[in-house]
Amino acid sequence: METKLLTVDPMKDTEIVEALGSATRIEILNLLRLKGPLNVNDIAAHMKLPQSTAAINIKSLEKAGLIETHTMKASKGNQKICSSVYGEILIRFENRSTSLREDVVAVSMPIGLFTEFEVGPPCGLCSVHNVIGMLDVPGVFLEPQRMQAALLWFTRGYVEYKFPNNAKVSGRRIRKVEFSAELSSETPATNSNWPSDISIWINGIKAGHWTSPGDFGDRRGLYSPSWWKLSGSQYGKLKTWSIDDQGTWIDGTMVSMQTITSLGLHDHHSIRFRIGIDETAGNPGGLNIFGKGFGDFDQDIVMSLYF
């Protein structure tokens, strides 16, 4: 059975945080995770609690959506069967600073919504539930199910996305554009020492490359689903390309002299973002792109326009 992951924002999900703020309720969740569905009496017996105390804590967990219950017939009347909903619970503080600023517009692009591609095997796509189509067949990237992709990989080529150009609509001047994505190299199985020069192009103009150190599989990604084999790529590095009037930067380090002016963003109604392996790359080590539900960062490709 697939292990479900719950991500909790403590600033919004206060009821869940309150339900987790009890050692007794934590022990009940762990008991159900280890033993499977149990009735209230069994839970009370395992934990050496009065039946009334167990029932009160179960009600709190059920109200928070952390356990499910259903009623079954017993030898005498009915019994309440409890089961755990999530195998993993992650508490994560969200950064809301940019969302509150009127001079920033951020757009999240699902990694499967590419508009153009050219890839070479080994390559493939998968959703959070299963592999999409056949592995190592580039034609799978044409399948409509690609829209559900949460992980994609290839050893050569590129994928390209079209982002809306909000500056064209509003008439405001862009002073900086950023693209953020979780990335790694790609090799059969995994290899932490497998460098790959990963490049981006904006509106057809190359804006520098980042050398990924490897294809990481030493542990399961924080969001990678339990069905995904441990021998497969598990997580990447979150990288941010920034282009302003001074040049192009990756995580604050200048990598190119391409500026916001040279991209000609105000000439187009869309912003084309291409990412892949340049044919002239010194380290053509392939590419993994991790989206929501895979890797260490629960996000797709994010473009931010700063006005």
Coordinates of C-alpha atoms in Angstrom, one line a residue:
M1 CA 0.0 0.0 0.0
E2 CA 1.3 3.5 -0.9
T3 CA 2.4 5.6 2.1
K4 CA 0.5 8.9 2.0
L5 CA 2.4 12.1 3.0
L6 CA 0.7 15.0 4.7
T7 CA 2.4 18.4 4.6
V8 CA 1.2 20.6 7.5
D9 CA 1.4 24.4 7.4
P10 CA 1.4 25.3 11.2
M11 CA 0.2 28.8 10.4
K12 CA -3.0 27.5 8.7
D13 CA -3.5 23.9 9.9
T14 CA -3.9 24.7 13.6
E15 CA -6.4 21.9 14.3
I16 CA -3.9 19.3 13.0
V17 CA -1.0 20.9 15.0
E18 CA -3.2 20.8 18.1
A19 CA -4.1 17.1 17.5
L20 CA -0.4 16.3 17.2
G21 CA 0.4 18.2 20.4
S22 CA -0.2 15.1 22.6
A23 CA 2.1 12.2 23.3
T24 CA -0.9 9.9 23.7
R25 CA -2.3 10.8 20.3
I26 CA 1.1 10.5 18.7
E27 CA 1.3 7.0 20.2
I28 CA -2.2 6.1 18.8
L29 CA -1.1 7.2 15.3
N30 CA 2.1 5.1 15.5
L31 CA 0.2 2.1 16.9
L32 CA -2.3 2.2 13.9
R33 CA 0.6 2.6 11.5
L34 CA 2.4 -0.5 12.9
K35 CA -0.6 -2.7 13.6
G36 CA -3.2 -1.6 11.0
P37 CA -6.9 -0.9 11.7
L38 CA -7.9 -1.5 15.4
N39 CA -11.1 -1.0 17.3
V40 CA -11.2 1.4 20.3
N41 CA -11.0 -1.4 22.9
D42 CA -7.9 -2.8 21.3
I43 CA -6.3 0.6 21.2
A44 CA -7.1 1.1 24.8
A45 CA -5.7 -2.3 25.7
H46 CA -2.5 -1.9 23.8
M47 CA -1.8 1.5 25.4
K48 CA -3.1 0.5 28.9
L49 CA -5.6 3.4 28.8
P50 CA -9.2 3.6 30.1
Q51 CA -11.6 3.1 27.1
S52 CA -13.0 6.6 27.7
T53 CA -9.6 8.2 27.4
A54 CA -8.8 6.4 24.2
A55 CA -12.1 7.4 22.7
I56 CA -11.6 11.1 23.5
N57 CA -8.2 11.1 21.8
I58 CA -9.5 9.1 18.8
K59 CA -12.2 11.7 18.4
S60 CA -9.6 14.5 18.3
L61 CA -7.5 12.7 15.7
E62 CA -10.6 11.9 13.6
K63 CA -11.8 15.6 13.7
A64 CA -8.3 16.6 12.4
G65 CA -8.5 14.2 9.6
L66 CA -5.5 12.1 10.8
I67 CA -7.5 8.9 11.2
E68 CA -10.5 7.4 9.6
T69 CA -13.2 5.4 11.4
H70 CA -16.0 3.1 10.4
T71 CA -18.5 1.0 12.3
M72 CA -18.7 -2.8 12.0
K73 CA -20.9 -5.3 13.7
A74 CA -19.5 -7.1 16.7
S75 CA -20.6 -10.1 18.7
K76 CA -22.4 -7.6 21.0
G77 CA -23.6 -4.5 19.1
N78 CA -21.3 -2.5 17.0
Q79 CA -17.6 -1.6 17.2
K80 CA -15.7 1.4 15.9
I81 CA -12.7 0.5 13.7
C82 CA -9.9 3.1 13.4
S83 CA -7.2 3.4 10.7
S84 CA -4.4 5.8 10.1
V85 CA -4.7 8.0 7.0
Y86 CA -1.0 9.1 6.6
G87 CA 2.2 7.2 6.9
E88 CA 4.3 10.4 7.0
I89 CA 3.5 13.9 8.4
L90 CA 5.8 16.8 7.6
I91 CA 5.4 20.2 9.3
R92 CA 6.7 22.9 7.0
F93 CA 6.8 26.7 7.5
E94 CA 5.9 28.4 4.2
N95 CA 7.6 31.6 3.1
R96 CA 4.9 34.1 2.4
S97 CA 7.1 37.1 1.9
T98 CA 7.0 37.2 -1.9
S99 CA 3.2 36.5 -2.1
L100 CA 2.5 39.6 -0.1
R101 CA 4.5 41.9 -2.4
E102 CA 2.7 43.7 -5.2
D103 CA 5.9 44.0 -7.3
V104 CA 6.3 40.2 -7.7
V105 CA 4.2 37.8 -9.8
A106 CA 5.0 34.1 -9.4
V107 CA 3.7 31.4 -11.7
S108 CA 4.1 27.6 -11.0
M109 CA 4.4 25.4 -14.1
P110 CA 3.7 21.7 -13.7
I111 CA 6.7 19.9 -15.1
G112 CA 4.5 17.8 -17.5
L113 CA 3.1 20.9 -19.3
F114 CA 6.0 21.3 -21.7
T115 CA 5.0 22.6 -25.1
E116 CA 8.1 21.3 -27.0
F117 CA 10.7 18.6 -26.4
E118 CA 13.5 16.7 -27.9
V119 CA 14.8 13.9 -25.7
G120 CA 17.0 10.9 -25.9
P121 CA 16.9 7.6 -23.9
P122 CA 17.2 6.6 -21.2
C123 CA 14.2 8.8 -20.6
G124 CA 10.8 8.7 -19.0
L125 CA 8.0 10.2 -17.0
C126 CA 6.1 9.3 -13.9
S127 CA 3.3 10.7 -11.8
V128 CA 3.1 10.4 -8.0
H129 CA 1.1 7.1 -8.6
N130 CA 2.9 5.3 -11.4
V131 CA 5.2 5.3 -14.4
I132 CA 3.6 7.0 -17.4
G133 CA 3.7 4.8 -20.5
M134 CA 6.9 2.9 -21.4
L135 CA 10.4 3.7 -20.2
D136 CA 13.1 4.9 -22.7
V137 CA 10.6 5.7 -25.4
P138 CA 10.8 9.4 -26.4
G139 CA 7.3 9.2 -27.9
V140 CA 5.8 8.8 -24.4
F141 CA 6.5 12.6 -24.0
L142 CA 3.6 13.1 -26.4
E143 CA 1.1 11.2 -24.3
P144 CA -1.7 13.3 -22.7
Q145 CA -0.9 11.8 -19.4
R146 CA 2.4 13.8 -19.4
M147 CA 0.3 16.5 -17.7
Q148 CA 0.4 14.4 -14.5
A149 CA 4.2 14.1 -14.5
A150 CA 5.9 14.7 -11.2
L151 CA 9.3 13.4 -12.3
L152 CA 10.8 13.4 -15.8
W153 CA 14.3 12.5 -17.0
F154 CA 16.4 12.2 -20.2
T155 CA 20.1 11.9 -21.1
R156 CA 20.2 14.4 -23.9
G157 CA 17.9 17.1 -25.4
Y158 CA 15.5 19.5 -23.7
V159 CA 12.0 20.3 -22.7
E160 CA 10.4 23.8 -23.2
Y161 CA 7.6 25.6 -21.3
K162 CA 5.6 28.7 -22.2
F163 CA 4.9 31.0 -19.3
P164 CA 2.4 33.9 -19.5
N165 CA 4.1 37.2 -19.8
N166 CA 2.3 39.3 -17.2
A167 CA 4.4 42.3 -18.0
K168 CA 3.0 42.4 -21.6
V169 CA -0.6 42.5 -20.1
S170 CA 0.1 45.1 -17.4
G171 CA 2.5 47.3 -19.3
R172 CA 4.9 47.3 -16.3
R173 CA 8.7 47.1 -16.7
I174 CA 10.4 43.9 -15.6
R175 CA 13.6 44.5 -13.6
K176 CA 14.3 40.8 -12.9
V177 CA 13.1 37.4 -13.8
E178 CA 13.8 34.2 -11.9
F179 CA 13.3 30.5 -12.6
S180 CA 13.5 27.9 -9.9
A181 CA 13.5 24.1 -10.2
E182 CA 14.7 21.0 -8.4
L183 CA 17.3 19.3 -10.7
S184 CA 19.9 16.5 -10.8
S185 CA 22.0 14.6 -13.3
E186 CA 20.6 11.4 -14.9
T187 CA 22.3 8.0 -15.2
P188 CA 21.0 4.4 -15.1
A189 CA 20.5 3.6 -11.4
T190 CA 22.1 6.5 -9.6
N191 CA 25.6 8.0 -9.1
S192 CA 26.4 10.9 -6.8
N193 CA 29.5 11.6 -8.8
W194 CA 28.0 12.1 -12.3
P195 CA 28.5 15.7 -13.4
S196 CA 26.1 17.2 -15.9
D197 CA 26.0 20.7 -17.4
I198 CA 22.3 21.8 -17.3
S199 CA 21.5 24.8 -19.4
I200 CA 18.5 27.1 -19.7
W201 CA 17.4 29.2 -22.7
I202 CA 14.9 32.1 -22.4
N203 CA 13.1 33.0 -25.6
G204 CA 15.8 31.1 -27.5
I205 CA 18.7 32.8 -25.8
K206 CA 21.0 30.7 -23.6
A207 CA 21.4 32.1 -20.1
G208 CA 24.1 30.0 -18.6
H209 CA 24.5 26.5 -17.2
W210 CA 24.8 24.8 -13.8
T211 CA 26.9 21.7 -13.3
S212 CA 25.0 19.2 -11.3
P213 CA 27.4 17.1 -9.3
G214 CA 25.4 13.8 -9.6
D215 CA 22.2 11.7 -9.7
F216 CA 21.2 11.3 -6.1
G217 CA 19.9 8.1 -4.7
D218 CA 21.6 7.6 -1.3
R219 CA 18.2 8.1 0.5
R220 CA 14.6 8.5 -0.4
G221 CA 13.5 12.0 -1.3
L222 CA 11.4 13.8 1.3
Y223 CA 8.4 13.7 -1.0
S224 CA 9.3 10.8 -3.3
P225 CA 6.4 8.2 -3.1
S226 CA 7.0 4.9 -1.4
W227 CA 6.4 2.8 -4.5
W228 CA 9.2 4.5 -6.4
K229 CA 12.2 2.2 -6.3
L230 CA 15.1 3.2 -4.2
S231 CA 17.5 2.5 -7.0
G232 CA 15.8 5.4 -9.0
S233 CA 16.7 9.1 -8.8
Q234 CA 15.3 10.3 -5.4
Y235 CA 16.0 14.1 -5.1
G236 CA 17.9 17.0 -6.6
K237 CA 19.2 20.4 -5.8
L238 CA 16.9 23.5 -5.8
K239 CA 18.5 25.9 -8.3
T240 CA 17.5 29.5 -9.1
W241 CA 18.5 31.3 -12.2
S242 CA 18.1 35.2 -11.9
I243 CA 18.4 37.6 -14.8
D244 CA 18.5 41.3 -14.2
D245 CA 20.1 44.4 -15.8
Q246 CA 23.6 43.3 -14.7
G247 CA 23.6 39.7 -15.9
T248 CA 22.5 36.1 -15.2
W249 CA 23.1 34.6 -11.8
I250 CA 22.6 31.1 -10.3
D251 CA 22.0 31.2 -6.6
G252 CA 23.8 34.6 -6.4
T253 CA 26.8 33.7 -8.6
M254 CA 27.1 35.3 -12.0
V255 CA 27.3 32.8 -14.8
S256 CA 26.5 34.9 -17.9
M257 CA 26.4 38.4 -19.2
Q258 CA 22.9 38.0 -20.6
T259 CA 20.7 40.7 -19.1
I260 CA 17.0 41.3 -18.8
T261 CA 17.2 43.7 -21.8
S262 CA 18.8 41.1 -24.1
L263 CA 15.9 38.7 -23.5
G264 CA 13.4 41.0 -25.2
L265 CA 10.7 40.0 -22.8
H266 CA 8.4 42.9 -23.8
D267 CA 8.3 41.8 -27.4
H268 CA 6.4 38.5 -26.7
H269 CA 3.1 37.5 -25.1
S270 CA 4.7 34.4 -23.6
I271 CA 8.1 33.7 -22.0
R272 CA 9.6 30.5 -23.4
F273 CA 11.7 28.6 -20.8
R274 CA 13.8 25.8 -22.2
I275 CA 16.0 23.5 -20.0
G276 CA 18.2 20.7 -21.1
I277 CA 21.7 19.5 -22.1
D278 CA 23.5 21.7 -24.7
E279 CA 24.9 19.7 -27.6
T280 CA 28.3 21.3 -26.8
A281 CA 28.2 20.5 -23.0
G282 CA 31.5 19.5 -21.5
N283 CA 29.6 17.2 -19.1
P284 CA 26.6 15.8 -20.9
G285 CA 25.3 13.9 -17.9
G286 CA 21.6 14.0 -18.4
L287 CA 18.8 15.7 -16.5
N288 CA 16.1 14.9 -13.9
I289 CA 13.4 17.5 -13.1
F290 CA 11.5 16.9 -9.9
G291 CA 8.0 18.3 -9.6
K292 CA 5.4 18.4 -6.8
G293 CA 5.2 15.1 -5.0
F294 CA 8.8 14.0 -5.8
G295 CA 12.3 14.9 -4.4
D296 CA 13.1 17.2 -1.5
F297 CA 11.1 20.3 -2.6
D298 CA 7.3 20.2 -3.1
Q299 CA 7.2 22.5 -6.1
D300 CA 7.2 22.5 -9.9
I301 CA 9.1 25.0 -12.1
V302 CA 8.4 28.5 -10.7
M303 CA 8.9 31.7 -12.7
S304 CA 8.9 35.0 -10.7
L305 CA 8.7 38.4 -12.4
Y306 CA 9.9 41.4 -10.4
F307 CA 8.6 44.8 -11.5

